[in-house]
Structures are given as structure tokens and as C-alpha cells.
Short mmCIF file of C-alpha atoms and ligand atoms in Angstrom, two decimals:
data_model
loop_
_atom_site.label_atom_id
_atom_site.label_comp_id
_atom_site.label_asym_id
_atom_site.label_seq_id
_atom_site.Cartn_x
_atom_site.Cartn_y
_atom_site.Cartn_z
CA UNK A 1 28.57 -20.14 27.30
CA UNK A 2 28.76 -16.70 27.45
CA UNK A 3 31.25 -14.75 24.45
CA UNK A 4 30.92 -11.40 24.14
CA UNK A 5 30.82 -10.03 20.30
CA UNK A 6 32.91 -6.98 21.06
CA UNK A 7 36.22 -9.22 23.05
CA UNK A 8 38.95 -8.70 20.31
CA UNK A 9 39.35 -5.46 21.63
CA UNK A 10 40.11 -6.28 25.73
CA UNK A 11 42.83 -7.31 27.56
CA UNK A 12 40.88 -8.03 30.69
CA UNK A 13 37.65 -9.14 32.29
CA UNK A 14 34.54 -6.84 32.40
CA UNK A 15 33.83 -5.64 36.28
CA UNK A 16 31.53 -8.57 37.04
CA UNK A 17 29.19 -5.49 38.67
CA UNK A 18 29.31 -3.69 34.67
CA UNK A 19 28.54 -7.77 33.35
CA UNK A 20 25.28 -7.24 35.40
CA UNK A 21 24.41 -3.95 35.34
CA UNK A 22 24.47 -3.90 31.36
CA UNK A 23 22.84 -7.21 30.76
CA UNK A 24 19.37 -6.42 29.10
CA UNK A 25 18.64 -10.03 28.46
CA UNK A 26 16.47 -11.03 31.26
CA UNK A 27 13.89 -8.56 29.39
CA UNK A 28 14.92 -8.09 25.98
CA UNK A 29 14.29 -11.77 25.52
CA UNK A 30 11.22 -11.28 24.29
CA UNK A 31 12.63 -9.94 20.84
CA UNK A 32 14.35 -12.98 20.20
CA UNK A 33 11.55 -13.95 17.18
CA UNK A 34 12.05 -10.63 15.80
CA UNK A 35 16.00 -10.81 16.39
CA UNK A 36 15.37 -14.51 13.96
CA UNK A 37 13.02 -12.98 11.47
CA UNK A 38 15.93 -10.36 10.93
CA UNK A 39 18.57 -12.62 10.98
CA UNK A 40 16.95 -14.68 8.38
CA UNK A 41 15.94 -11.72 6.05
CA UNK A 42 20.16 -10.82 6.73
CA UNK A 43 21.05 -14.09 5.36
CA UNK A 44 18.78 -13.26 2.43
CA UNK A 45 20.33 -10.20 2.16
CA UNK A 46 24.08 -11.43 2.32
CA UNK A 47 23.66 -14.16 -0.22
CA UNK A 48 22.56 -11.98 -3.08
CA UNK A 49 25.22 -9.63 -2.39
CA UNK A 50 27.64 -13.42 -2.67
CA UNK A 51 28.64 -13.26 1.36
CA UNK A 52 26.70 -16.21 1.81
CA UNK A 53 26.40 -19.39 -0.71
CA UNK A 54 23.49 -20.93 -1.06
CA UNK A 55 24.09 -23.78 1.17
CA UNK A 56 25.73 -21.50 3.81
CA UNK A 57 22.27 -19.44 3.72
CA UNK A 58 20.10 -22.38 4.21
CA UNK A 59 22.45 -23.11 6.93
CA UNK A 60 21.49 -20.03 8.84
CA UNK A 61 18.15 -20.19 8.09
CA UNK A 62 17.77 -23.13 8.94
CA UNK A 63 19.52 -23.36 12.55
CA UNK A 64 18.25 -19.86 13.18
CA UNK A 65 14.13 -21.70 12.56
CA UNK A 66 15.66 -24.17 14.69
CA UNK A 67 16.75 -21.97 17.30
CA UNK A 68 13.27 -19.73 17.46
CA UNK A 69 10.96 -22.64 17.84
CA UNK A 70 13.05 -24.20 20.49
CA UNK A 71 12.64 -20.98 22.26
CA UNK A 72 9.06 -20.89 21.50
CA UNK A 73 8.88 -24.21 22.91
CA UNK A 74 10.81 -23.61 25.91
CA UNK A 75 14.04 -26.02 25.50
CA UNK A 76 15.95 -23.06 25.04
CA UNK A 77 15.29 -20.57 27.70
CA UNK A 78 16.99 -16.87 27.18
CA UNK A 79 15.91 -15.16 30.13
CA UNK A 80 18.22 -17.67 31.76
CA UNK A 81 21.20 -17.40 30.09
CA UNK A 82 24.44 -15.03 31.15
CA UNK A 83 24.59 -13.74 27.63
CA UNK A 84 24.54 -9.57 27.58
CA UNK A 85 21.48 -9.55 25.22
CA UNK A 86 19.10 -11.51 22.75
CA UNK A 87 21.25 -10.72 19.62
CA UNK A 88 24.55 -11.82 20.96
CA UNK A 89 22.61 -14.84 22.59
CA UNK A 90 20.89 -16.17 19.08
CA UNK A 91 24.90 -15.32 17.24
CA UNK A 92 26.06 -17.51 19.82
CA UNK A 93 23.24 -20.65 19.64
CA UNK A 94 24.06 -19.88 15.89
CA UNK A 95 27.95 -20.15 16.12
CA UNK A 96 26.95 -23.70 18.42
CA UNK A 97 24.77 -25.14 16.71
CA UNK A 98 25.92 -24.14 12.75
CA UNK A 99 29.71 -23.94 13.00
CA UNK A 100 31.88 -21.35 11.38
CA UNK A 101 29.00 -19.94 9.21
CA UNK A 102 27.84 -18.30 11.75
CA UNK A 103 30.65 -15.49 11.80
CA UNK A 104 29.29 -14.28 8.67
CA UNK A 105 25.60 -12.90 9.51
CA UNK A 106 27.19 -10.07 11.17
CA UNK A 107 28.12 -8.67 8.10
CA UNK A 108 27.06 -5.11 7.03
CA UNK A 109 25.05 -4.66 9.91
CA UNK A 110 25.52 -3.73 14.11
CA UNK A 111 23.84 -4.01 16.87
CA UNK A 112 22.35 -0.62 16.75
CA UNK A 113 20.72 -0.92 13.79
CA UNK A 114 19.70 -4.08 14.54
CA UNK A 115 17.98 -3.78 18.15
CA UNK A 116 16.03 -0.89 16.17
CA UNK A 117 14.94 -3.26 13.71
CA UNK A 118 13.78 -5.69 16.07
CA UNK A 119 12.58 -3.45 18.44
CA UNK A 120 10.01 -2.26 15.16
CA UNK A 121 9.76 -6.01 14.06
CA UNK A 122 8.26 -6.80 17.66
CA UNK A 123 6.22 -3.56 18.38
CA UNK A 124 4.00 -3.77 15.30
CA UNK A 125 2.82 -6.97 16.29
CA UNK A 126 2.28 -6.23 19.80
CA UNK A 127 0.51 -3.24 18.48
CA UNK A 128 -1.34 -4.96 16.10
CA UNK A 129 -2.64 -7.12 19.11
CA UNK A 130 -3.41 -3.63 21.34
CA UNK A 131 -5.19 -2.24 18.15
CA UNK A 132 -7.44 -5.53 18.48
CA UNK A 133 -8.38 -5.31 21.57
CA UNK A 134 -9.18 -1.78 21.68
CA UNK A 135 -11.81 -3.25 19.22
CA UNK A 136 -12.95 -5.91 21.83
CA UNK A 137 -13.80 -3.53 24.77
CA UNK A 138 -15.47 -0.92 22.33
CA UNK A 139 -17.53 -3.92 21.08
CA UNK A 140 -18.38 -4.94 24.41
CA UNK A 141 -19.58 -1.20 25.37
CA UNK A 142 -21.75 -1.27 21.99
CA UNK A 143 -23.03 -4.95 23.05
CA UNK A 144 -23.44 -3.35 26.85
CA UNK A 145 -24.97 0.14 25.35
CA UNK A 146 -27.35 -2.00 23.15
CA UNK A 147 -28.72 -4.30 26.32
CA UNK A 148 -29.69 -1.00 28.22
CA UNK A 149 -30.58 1.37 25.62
CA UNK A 150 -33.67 2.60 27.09
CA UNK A 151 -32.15 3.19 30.81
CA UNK A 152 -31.66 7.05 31.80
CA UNK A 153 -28.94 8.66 34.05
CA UNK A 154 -27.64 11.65 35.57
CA UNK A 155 -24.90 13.29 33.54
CA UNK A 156 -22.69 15.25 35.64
CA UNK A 157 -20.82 17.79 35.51
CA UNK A 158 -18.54 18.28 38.59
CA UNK A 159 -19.38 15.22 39.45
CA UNK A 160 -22.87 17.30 40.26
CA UNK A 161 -26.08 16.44 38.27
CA UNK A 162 -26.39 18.11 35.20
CA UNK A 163 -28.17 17.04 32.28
CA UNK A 164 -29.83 13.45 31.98
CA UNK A 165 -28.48 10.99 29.49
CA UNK A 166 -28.92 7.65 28.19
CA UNK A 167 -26.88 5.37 29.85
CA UNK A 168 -25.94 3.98 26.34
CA UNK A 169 -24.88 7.60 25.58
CA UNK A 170 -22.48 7.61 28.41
CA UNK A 171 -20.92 4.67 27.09
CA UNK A 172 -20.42 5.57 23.67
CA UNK A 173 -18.67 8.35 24.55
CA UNK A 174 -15.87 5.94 25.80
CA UNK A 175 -16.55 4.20 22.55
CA UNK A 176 -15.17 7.50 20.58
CA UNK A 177 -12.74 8.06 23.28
CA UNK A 178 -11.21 4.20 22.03
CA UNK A 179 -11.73 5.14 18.53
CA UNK A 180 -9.31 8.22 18.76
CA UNK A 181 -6.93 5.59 21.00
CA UNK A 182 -7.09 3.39 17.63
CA UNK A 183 -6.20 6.14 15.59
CA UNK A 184 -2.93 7.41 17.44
CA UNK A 185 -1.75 3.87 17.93
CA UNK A 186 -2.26 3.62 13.85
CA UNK A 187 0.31 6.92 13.78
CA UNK A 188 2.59 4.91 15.53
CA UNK A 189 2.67 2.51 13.64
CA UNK A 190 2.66 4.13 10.37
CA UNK A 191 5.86 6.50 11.46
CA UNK A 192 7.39 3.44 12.17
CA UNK A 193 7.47 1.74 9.39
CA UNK A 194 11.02 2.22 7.97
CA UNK A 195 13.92 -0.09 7.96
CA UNK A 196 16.67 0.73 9.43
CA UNK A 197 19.37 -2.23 8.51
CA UNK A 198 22.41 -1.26 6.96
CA UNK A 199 22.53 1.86 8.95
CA UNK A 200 25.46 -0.42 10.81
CA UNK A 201 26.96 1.07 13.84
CA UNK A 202 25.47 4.87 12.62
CA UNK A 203 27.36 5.70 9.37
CA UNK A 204 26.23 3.24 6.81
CA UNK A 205 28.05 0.20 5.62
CA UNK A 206 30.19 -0.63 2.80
CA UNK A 207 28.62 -3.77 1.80
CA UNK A 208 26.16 -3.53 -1.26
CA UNK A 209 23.43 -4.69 0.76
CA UNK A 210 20.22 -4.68 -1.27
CA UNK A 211 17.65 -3.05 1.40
CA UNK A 212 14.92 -2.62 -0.53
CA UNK A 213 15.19 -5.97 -0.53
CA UNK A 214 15.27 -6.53 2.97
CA UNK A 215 12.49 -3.95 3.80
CA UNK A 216 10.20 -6.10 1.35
CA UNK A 217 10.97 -9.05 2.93
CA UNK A 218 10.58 -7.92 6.67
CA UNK A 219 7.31 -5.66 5.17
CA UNK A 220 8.66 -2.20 5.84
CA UNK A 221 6.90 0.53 3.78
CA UNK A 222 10.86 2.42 2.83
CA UNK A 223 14.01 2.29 3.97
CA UNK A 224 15.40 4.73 6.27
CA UNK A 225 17.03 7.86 4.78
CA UNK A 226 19.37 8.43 7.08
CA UNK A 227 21.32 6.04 9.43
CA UNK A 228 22.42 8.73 12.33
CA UNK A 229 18.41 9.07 13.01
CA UNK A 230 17.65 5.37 12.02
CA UNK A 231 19.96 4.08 14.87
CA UNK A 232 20.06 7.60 17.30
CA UNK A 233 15.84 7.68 17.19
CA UNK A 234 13.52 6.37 19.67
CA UNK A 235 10.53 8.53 18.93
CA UNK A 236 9.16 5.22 17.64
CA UNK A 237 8.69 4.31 21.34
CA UNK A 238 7.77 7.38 22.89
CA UNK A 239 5.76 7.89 20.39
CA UNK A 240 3.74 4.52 21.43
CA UNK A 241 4.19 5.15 25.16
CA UNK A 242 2.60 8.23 24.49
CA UNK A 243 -0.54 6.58 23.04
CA UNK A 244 -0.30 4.02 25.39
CA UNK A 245 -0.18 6.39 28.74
CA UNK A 246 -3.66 8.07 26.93
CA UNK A 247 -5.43 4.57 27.01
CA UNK A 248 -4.31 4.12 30.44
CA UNK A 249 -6.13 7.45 30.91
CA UNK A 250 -9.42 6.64 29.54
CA UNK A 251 -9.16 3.39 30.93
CA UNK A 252 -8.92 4.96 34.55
CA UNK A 253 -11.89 7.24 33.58
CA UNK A 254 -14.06 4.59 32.95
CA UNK A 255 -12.56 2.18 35.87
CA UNK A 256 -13.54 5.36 37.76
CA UNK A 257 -16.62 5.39 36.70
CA UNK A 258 -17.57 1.64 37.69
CA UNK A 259 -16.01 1.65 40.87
CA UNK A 260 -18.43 4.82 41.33
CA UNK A 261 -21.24 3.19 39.55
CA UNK A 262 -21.14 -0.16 41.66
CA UNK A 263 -20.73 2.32 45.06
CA UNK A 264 -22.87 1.63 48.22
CA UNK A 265 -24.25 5.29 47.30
CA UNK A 266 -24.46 5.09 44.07
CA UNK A 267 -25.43 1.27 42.99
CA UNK A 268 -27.02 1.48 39.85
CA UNK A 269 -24.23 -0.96 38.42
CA UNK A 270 -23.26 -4.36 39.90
CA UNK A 271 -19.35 -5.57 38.94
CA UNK A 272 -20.21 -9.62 37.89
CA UNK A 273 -18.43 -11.43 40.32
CA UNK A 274 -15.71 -12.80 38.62
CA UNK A 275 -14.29 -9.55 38.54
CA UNK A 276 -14.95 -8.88 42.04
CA UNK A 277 -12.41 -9.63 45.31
CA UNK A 278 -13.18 -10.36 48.86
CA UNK A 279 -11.99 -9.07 51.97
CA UNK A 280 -9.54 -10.85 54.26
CA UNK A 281 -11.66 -9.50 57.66
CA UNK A 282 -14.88 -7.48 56.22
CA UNK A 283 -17.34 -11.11 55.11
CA UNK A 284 -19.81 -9.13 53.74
CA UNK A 285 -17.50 -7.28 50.85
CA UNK A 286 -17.27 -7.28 47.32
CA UNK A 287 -14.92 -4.75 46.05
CA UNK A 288 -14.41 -3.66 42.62
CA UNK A 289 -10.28 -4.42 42.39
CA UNK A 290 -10.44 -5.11 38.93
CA UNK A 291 -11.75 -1.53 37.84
CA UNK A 292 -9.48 -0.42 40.68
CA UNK A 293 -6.30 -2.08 39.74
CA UNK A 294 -6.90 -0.70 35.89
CA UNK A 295 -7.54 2.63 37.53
CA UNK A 296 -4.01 2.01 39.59
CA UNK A 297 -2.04 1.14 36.85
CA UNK A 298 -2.56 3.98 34.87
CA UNK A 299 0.53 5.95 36.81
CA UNK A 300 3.67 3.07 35.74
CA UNK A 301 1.87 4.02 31.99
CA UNK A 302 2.70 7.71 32.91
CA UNK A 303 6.00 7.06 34.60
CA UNK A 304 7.19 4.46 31.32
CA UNK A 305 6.70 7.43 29.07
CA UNK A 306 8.63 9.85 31.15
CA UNK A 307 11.01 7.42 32.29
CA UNK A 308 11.88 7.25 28.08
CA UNK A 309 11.21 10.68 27.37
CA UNK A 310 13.71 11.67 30.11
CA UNK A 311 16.17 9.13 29.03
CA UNK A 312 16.85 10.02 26.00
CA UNK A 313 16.31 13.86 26.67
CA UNK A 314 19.90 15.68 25.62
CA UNK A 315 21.20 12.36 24.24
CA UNK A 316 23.81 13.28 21.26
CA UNK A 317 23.28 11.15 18.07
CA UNK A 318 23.99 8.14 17.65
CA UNK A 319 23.36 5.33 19.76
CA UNK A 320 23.98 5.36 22.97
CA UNK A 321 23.93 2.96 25.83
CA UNK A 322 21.58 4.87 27.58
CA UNK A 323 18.96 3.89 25.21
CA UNK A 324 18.75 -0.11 26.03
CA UNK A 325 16.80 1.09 29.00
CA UNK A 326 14.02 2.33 26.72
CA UNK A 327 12.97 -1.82 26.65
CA UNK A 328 11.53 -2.38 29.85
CA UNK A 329 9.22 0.60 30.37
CA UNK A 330 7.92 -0.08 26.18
CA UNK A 331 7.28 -3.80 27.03
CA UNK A 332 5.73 -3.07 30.79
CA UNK A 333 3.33 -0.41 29.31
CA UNK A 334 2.47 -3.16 26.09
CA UNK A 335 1.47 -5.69 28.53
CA UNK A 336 -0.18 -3.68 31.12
CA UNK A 337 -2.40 -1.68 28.71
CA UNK A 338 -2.93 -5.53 26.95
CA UNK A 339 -3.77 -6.98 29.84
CA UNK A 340 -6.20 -3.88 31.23
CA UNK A 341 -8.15 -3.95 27.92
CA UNK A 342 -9.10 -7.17 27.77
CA UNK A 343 -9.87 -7.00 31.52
CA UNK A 344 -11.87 -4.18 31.10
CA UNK A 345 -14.01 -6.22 28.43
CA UNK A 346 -14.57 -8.76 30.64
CA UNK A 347 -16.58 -6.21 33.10
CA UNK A 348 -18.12 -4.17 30.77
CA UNK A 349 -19.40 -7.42 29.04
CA UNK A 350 -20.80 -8.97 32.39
CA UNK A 351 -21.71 -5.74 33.81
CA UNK A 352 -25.28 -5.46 35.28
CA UNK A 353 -27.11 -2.26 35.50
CA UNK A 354 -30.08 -1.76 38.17
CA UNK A 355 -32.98 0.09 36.22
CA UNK A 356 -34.36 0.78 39.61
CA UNK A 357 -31.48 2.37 41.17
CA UNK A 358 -31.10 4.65 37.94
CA UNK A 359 -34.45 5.77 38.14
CA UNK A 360 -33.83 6.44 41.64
CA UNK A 361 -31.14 8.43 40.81
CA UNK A 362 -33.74 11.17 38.82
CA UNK A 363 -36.07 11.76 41.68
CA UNK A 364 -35.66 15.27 43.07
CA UNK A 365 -33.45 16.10 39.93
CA UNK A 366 -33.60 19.45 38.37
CA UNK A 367 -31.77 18.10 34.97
CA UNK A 368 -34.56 19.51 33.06
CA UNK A 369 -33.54 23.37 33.87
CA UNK A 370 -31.82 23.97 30.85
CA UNK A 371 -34.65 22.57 28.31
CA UNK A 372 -36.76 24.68 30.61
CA UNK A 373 -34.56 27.80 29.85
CA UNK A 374 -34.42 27.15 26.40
CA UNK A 375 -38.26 26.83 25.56
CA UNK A 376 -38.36 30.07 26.46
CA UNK A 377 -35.97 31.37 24.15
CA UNK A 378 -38.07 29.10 21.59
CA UNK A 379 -40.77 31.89 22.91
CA UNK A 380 -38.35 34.52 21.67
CA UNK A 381 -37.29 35.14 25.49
CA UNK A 382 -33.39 36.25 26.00
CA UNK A 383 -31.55 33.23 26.78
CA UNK A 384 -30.24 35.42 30.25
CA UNK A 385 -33.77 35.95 31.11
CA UNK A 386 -34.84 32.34 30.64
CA UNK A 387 -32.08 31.38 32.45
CA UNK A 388 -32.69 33.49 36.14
CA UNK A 389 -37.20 33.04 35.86
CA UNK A 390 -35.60 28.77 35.36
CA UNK A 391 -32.84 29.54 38.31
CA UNK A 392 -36.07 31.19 40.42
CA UNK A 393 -38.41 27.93 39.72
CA UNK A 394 -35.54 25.57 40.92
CA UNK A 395 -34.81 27.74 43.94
CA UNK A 396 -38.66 27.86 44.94
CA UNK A 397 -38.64 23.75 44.47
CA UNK A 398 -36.06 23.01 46.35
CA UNK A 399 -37.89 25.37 49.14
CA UNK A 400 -41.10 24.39 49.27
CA UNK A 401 -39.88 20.66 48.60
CA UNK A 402 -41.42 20.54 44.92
CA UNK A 403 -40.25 18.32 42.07
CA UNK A 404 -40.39 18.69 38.80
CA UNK A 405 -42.51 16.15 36.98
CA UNK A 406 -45.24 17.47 39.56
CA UNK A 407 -45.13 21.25 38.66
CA UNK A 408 -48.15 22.41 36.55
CA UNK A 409 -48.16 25.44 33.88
CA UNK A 410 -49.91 27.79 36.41
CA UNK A 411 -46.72 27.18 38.61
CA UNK A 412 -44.20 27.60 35.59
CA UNK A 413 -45.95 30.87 34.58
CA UNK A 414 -45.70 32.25 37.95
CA UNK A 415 -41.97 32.62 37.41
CA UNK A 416 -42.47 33.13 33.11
CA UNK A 417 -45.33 34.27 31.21
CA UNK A 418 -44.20 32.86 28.31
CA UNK A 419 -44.25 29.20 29.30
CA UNK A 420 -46.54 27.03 27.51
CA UNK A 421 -48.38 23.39 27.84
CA UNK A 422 -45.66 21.61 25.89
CA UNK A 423 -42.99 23.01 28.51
CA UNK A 424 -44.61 20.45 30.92
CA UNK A 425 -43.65 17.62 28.54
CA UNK A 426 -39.94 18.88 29.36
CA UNK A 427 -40.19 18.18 32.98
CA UNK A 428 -39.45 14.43 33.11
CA UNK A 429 -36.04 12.71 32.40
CA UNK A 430 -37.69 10.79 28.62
CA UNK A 431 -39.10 14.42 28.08
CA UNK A 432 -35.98 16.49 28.35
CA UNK A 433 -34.55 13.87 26.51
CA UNK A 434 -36.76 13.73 23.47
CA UNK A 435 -36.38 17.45 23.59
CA UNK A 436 -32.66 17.32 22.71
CA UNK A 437 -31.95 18.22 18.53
CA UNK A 438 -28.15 19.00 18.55
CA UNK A 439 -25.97 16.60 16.50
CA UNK A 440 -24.43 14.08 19.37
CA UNK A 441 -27.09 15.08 21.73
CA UNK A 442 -28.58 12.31 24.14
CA UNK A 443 -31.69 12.07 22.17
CA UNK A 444 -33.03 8.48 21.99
CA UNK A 445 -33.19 8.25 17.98
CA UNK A 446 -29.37 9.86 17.73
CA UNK A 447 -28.19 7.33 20.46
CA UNK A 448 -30.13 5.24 18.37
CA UNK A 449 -28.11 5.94 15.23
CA UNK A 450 -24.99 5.85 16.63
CA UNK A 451 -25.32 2.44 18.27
CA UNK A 452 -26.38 0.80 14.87
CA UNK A 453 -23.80 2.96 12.96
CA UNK A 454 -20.87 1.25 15.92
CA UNK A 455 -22.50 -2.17 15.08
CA UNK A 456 -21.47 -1.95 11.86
CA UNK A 457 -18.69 -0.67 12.32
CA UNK A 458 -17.39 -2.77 14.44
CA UNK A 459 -18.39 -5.79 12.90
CA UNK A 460 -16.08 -4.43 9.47
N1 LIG B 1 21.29 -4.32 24.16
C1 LIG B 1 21.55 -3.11 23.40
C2 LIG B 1 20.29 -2.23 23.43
O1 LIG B 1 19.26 -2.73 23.74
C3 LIG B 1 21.86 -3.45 22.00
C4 LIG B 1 22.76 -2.51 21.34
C5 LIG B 1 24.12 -2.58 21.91
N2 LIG B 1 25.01 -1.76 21.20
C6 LIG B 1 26.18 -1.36 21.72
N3 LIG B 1 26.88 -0.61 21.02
N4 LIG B 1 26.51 -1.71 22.92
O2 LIG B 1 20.34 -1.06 23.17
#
């Protein structure tokens, strides 16, 4: 069966090419326990305002139960039906499976409000389950951090050695990096919070529906203030494609970084190999397609926010049609940046790191200069003048094929006078380390502090 709810209207048959074009059911399918959550609250709603008996509400409620779990079971399958969306399909089910009842629930309320409400309905459990696993992978860089705390690497800066770190260090910053992830997709959610039923089609209905009721029962924080923006907004969405497209980023960062790490030049991390693929005509490779495909999927995340953010660019209020196409790009982006987080666990969890290969890494490395340069100003020297007798050492080094953790103080003073015994202490990766005093500085006690301070947070 396949009844339209809009037919009283037409004398004739929709272009069959229209019938396909505007079907969103194939994908908004996946709202059909929100679409049942809000019918039921409706049904609620319409008996206290005496639309509904009692007997007709338990009716609905009922039949509409009946009708989510045999969806959730699979004897009723949506995605396969010719209806034009979720909300006309569960009327219809309704209408077959209840009788005449079922022309009631439609009461006081539209289709615009009500694809907003379930749109809301499904998106703050789905982000709910995002906010979780954000937790996962940053507890799986804390449990990763922890198992290598000691190990020292380069930090770069254009992708040039720069300053050692701790390796821990490194990963904690993508710790923070998740953290601030959390907190946007918490905005989302919190802005999104309002009911919109009983906006109707845009202008309010003139049923006394009781939606402070209904916003209790469905566990919205208010009830919107105004129905044009309650059925005409979709910042909700862009809003979470927004934070979504920035997790995607990080998440490429770090996939970068592990594709990099696990490198033939590189190699001072090994991918487990579980998340590892082979090669159809190379037998010896392992390649890293997991970090890569998280790295790769990082541009639909982009394009899903400015395929919405286009979309509904210029739109008048209200509704428009326009805006059913804001579903596929919202769910697309929920999955993908789902699926990537938990995938991302999975390697960072199994993730080995070769101590060797990082302490290969710091021979010949002149990540020291700035600790260098800045016992000297400790020595009252102008930073500028630290800096070029420091930028003279390296370039005589490098020359006469010198490396650091070899130099001895004569050698230092030759390019500063001022350059004491404990300077020498500065010229090995734990010593420029231990050096370190700023506030979120690589020093081993801060990283220290911050890895038990994530512990317990993370275990909250
Ligand atoms: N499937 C539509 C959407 O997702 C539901 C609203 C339809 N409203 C209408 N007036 N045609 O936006």
C-alpha cells in the first residue's frame, strides 16, 4: 500500500519520476523509533486535550509499540516500502493495523514539525553514542600514553625536528583535541533541546495541545518559542555537521600521523595487524588502510556540512522541500565519524611502538638548541644573542660531523662564555626534557600529571 496523506487535494497521479525523486524513505527510515516515540507522546497529548478516549489512546499506543518492534525485528521492513517517507509509512501501518483511530493522531500537528521533532528525537541519541565513543579512543590514547610513558620523540614542526617530546605528550595532545570535540558536540546538543510540536505546518495550531506536556514526556528542556524557526531551522544539523566535520579533522591528523609513524622511513610504530590490509600483487605488504581510510573519509564529513549549509543557504522561512535533503548527509557523517572512532580505538589500543626506532630517531638531532639558547639567558645573556652563539654551535656540528650529547663545555664556550657545566646536562633528549618548566610543557612529571589527572577523568 502506498496512500499519500496530502491526496484530497489531486485530481491526478503524481509524475511517477516526482514519486521517486521525492521519496526520502529509503534513508529516513532510520527515524521510524523516533517517528513512534512521538506518535505515542501525540496520543498522550490528544487524549488530555479529549481527541482521543482512553481506549482509542491505548489503541495507538499500543499498535504504534507493535509497529516499532516489528521494525526493530525486521518483519516490517521500511526501506522497502513505496511509501514517500517514515511518517506517512508508520500513519499508514497505523490506519492497517488499528482501524479508523488512526485518522486522529494527525491532529494539531504536520509533518514539518514533526520530521523536526524526530529528526531531534533521533540525533540526541546518536549523539549521545558519538559523545561515548569520543570517550573510548581518548581512553585508549591515555591507556596507550600510559604503556610508553618513558619513550622520547622528535616533535616537529614543519614536519622538521624541533623540540623532543614524550611520546605520551604527543598523544595527549589528541586527548585535549577530543575533549574540545566533546564539548562542541555537548553545544549541539544543548541548542537542540526544544520541542517543536504544535508548531503544525509553521503557524501554530488551534488545538489546546498541552506541550509542556509533551516536551516532558519526550525530555525536551522548553518548548519552542516560535513555530516559523521551530519548523524553518536546521541549524540543529549544521550545527552537528559542523562538529562532526572537526572530528573528522583530528581524526585525519592523527590517522596521518600513524600512517607516518608505521612508514618504512619512519617505523617507530607498528599498526597490529588486524588493522592492517594486504596487497593484491606486492606479498611482502602491510599497509595501514585503516588509518588511511579514516584519513580518506574526512572530505564526505566536509562535503555533508557544505552540502547542508548550501542547501538551506537563501531558503525563505518556513519549511521547505529543499530541506528533506538535509537527512542523508546528517546520518552519513553520524555513522562515518561512529564508525572511524571506534576504529581508531581499535589501533591506538593495539598499537606497538619500537623504543629502538624512537631512539634512533634522536641521533644527530639538534632538539636541544633552544634549552641551549635559553640557559644563556638564565646567564642574563639577550635571548637574540643566545640564539645566533646556539645557531653557530649547530652550524659547526653539522660541519665537522659533531653531535650533541658528545660536545664538552670547552666546545660550548668556544661559541659562549657564559655557558656553564649544567648546560651539558641539556644536551641529551631526557636532559632537555627535564629542563622544560612551562605549564603543558613535555616535562616528564607534567606528562606525568596529566596522564593520572586523564585517568581519572576518564574513569568519572
Ligand atoms: N520527508 C519530509 C522531510 O524530510 C517531511 C516533511 C514533508 N513536508 C511537506 N510539506 N512535504 O523534510
Amino acid at each position: 500500500m502506498n496512500s499519500k496523506l496530502w491526496g484530497g487535494r489531486f485530481g491526478k497521479a503524481t509524475d511517477p519520476l516526482l514519486e521517486r525523486f521525492s521519496r526520502s524513505i529509503s534513508y529516513d527510515a532510520i527515524l521510524a523509533g523516533a517517528d513512534i516515540r512521538a506518535g505515542i507522546a501525540h496520543a498522550e497529548g490528544l487524549e488530555r486535550l479529549g481527541h482521543l478516549n482512553a481506549q482509542e489512546r491505548d489503541l495507538i499506543v499500543k499498535t504504534l509499540s507493535k509497529i516499532g518492534e516489528d521494525i526493530d525485528s525486521g518483519k516490517l521492513d521500511p526501506g522497502a516500502s513505496e511509501h514517500e517517507d517514515i511518517h506517512t509509512l508508520v500513519l499508514n501501518e497505523l490506519a492497517l493495523r488499528a482501524g479508523e483511530v488512526a485518522k486522529k493522531l494527525h491532529a494539531g500537528r504536520s509533518r514539518n514539525d514533526l520530521v523536526s521533532l524526530d529528526t531531534r528525537l533521533y540525533l540526541r541519541e546518536a549523539l549521545c553514542g558519538i559523545l561515548a565513543e569520543l570517550a573510548t579512543l581518548q581512553a585508549s590514547l591515555v591507556v596507550k600514553a600510559g604503556e610508553y610513558e618513558d619513550v622520547i620523540i622528535p616533535g616537529l614542526t614543519h614536519t622538521q625536528h624541533a623540540q623532543v617530546v614524550l611520546f605520551p605528550h604527543h598523544l595527549l595532545a589528541y586527548v585535549e583535541m577530543l575533549e574540545r570535540d566533546r564539548g562542541r558536540v555537548s553545544d549541539a546538543l544543548a541548542r537542540m533541546d526544544v520541542l517543536p510540536a504544535g508548531s503544525a505546518a509553521m503557524g501554530g495550531s488551534s488545538l489546546r495541545l498541552d506541550q509542556r506536556f509533551l516536551a516532558r514526556r519526550l525530555e525536551f528542556r522548553e518548548v519552542s518559542r516560535n513555530s516559523m524557526d521551530a519548523v524553518g531551522d536546521r541549524d540543529f544539523v549544521i550545527e552537528t555537521l559542523s562538529a562532526l566535520a572537526v572530528v573528522g579533522m583530528h581524526l585525519s591528523r592523527l590517522a596521518e600521523e600513524l600512517v607516518w609513524w608505521s612508514s618504512s622511513e619512519i617505523g617507530f610504530a607498528e599498526l597490529d595487524e588486524a588493522y592492517t590490509t594486504g596487497s593484491s600483487f606486492l606479498p611482502q605488504k602491510r599497509n595501514p588502510d585503516s588509518a588511511e581510510l579514516i584519513r580518506g573519509k574526512t572530505g564526505r564529513l566536509y562535503g555533508n556540512l557544505v552540502a547542508v549549509l548550501t542547501m538551506m543557504k537563501g531558503l525563505p522561512l518556513t519549511y521547505n522541500r529543499d530541506m528533506q535533503e538535509d537527512k542523508e548527509p546528517l546520518f552519513d557523517s553520524l555513522f562515518t565519524v561512529a564508525d572511524s572512532l571506534s576504529l581508531m580505538a581499535g589501533i591506538v589500543l593495539t598499537l606497538k611502538v619500537d623504543r629502538a626506532a624512537a631512539a634512533d630517531a634522536l641521533v644527530n638531532d639538534f632538539s636541544s638548541s633552544s634549552d641551549l639558547a635559553e640557559f644563556l639567558v638564565t646567564q642574563k645573556v639577550p635571548f637574540a644573542e643566545a640564539h645566533a652563539a646556539v645557531g653557530r654551535l649547530v652550524r659547526w656540528c653539522l660541519e665537522e660531523e659533531k653531535s650533541f650529547p658528545k660536545l664538552t663545555l670547552e666546545e660550548l664556550r668556544q661559541f659562549h662564555p657564559d655557558f656553564e657545566k649544567a648546560a651539558l646536562k641539556l644536551l641529551t633528549p631526557a636532559g632537555s626534557l627535564q629542563a622544560k618548566k612551562t605549564l603543558g610543557s613535555s616535562n616528564p612529571r607534567r606528562v606525568r600529571t596529566e596522564l593520572e589527572r586523564w585517568c581519572r577523568r576518564l574513569s568519572d
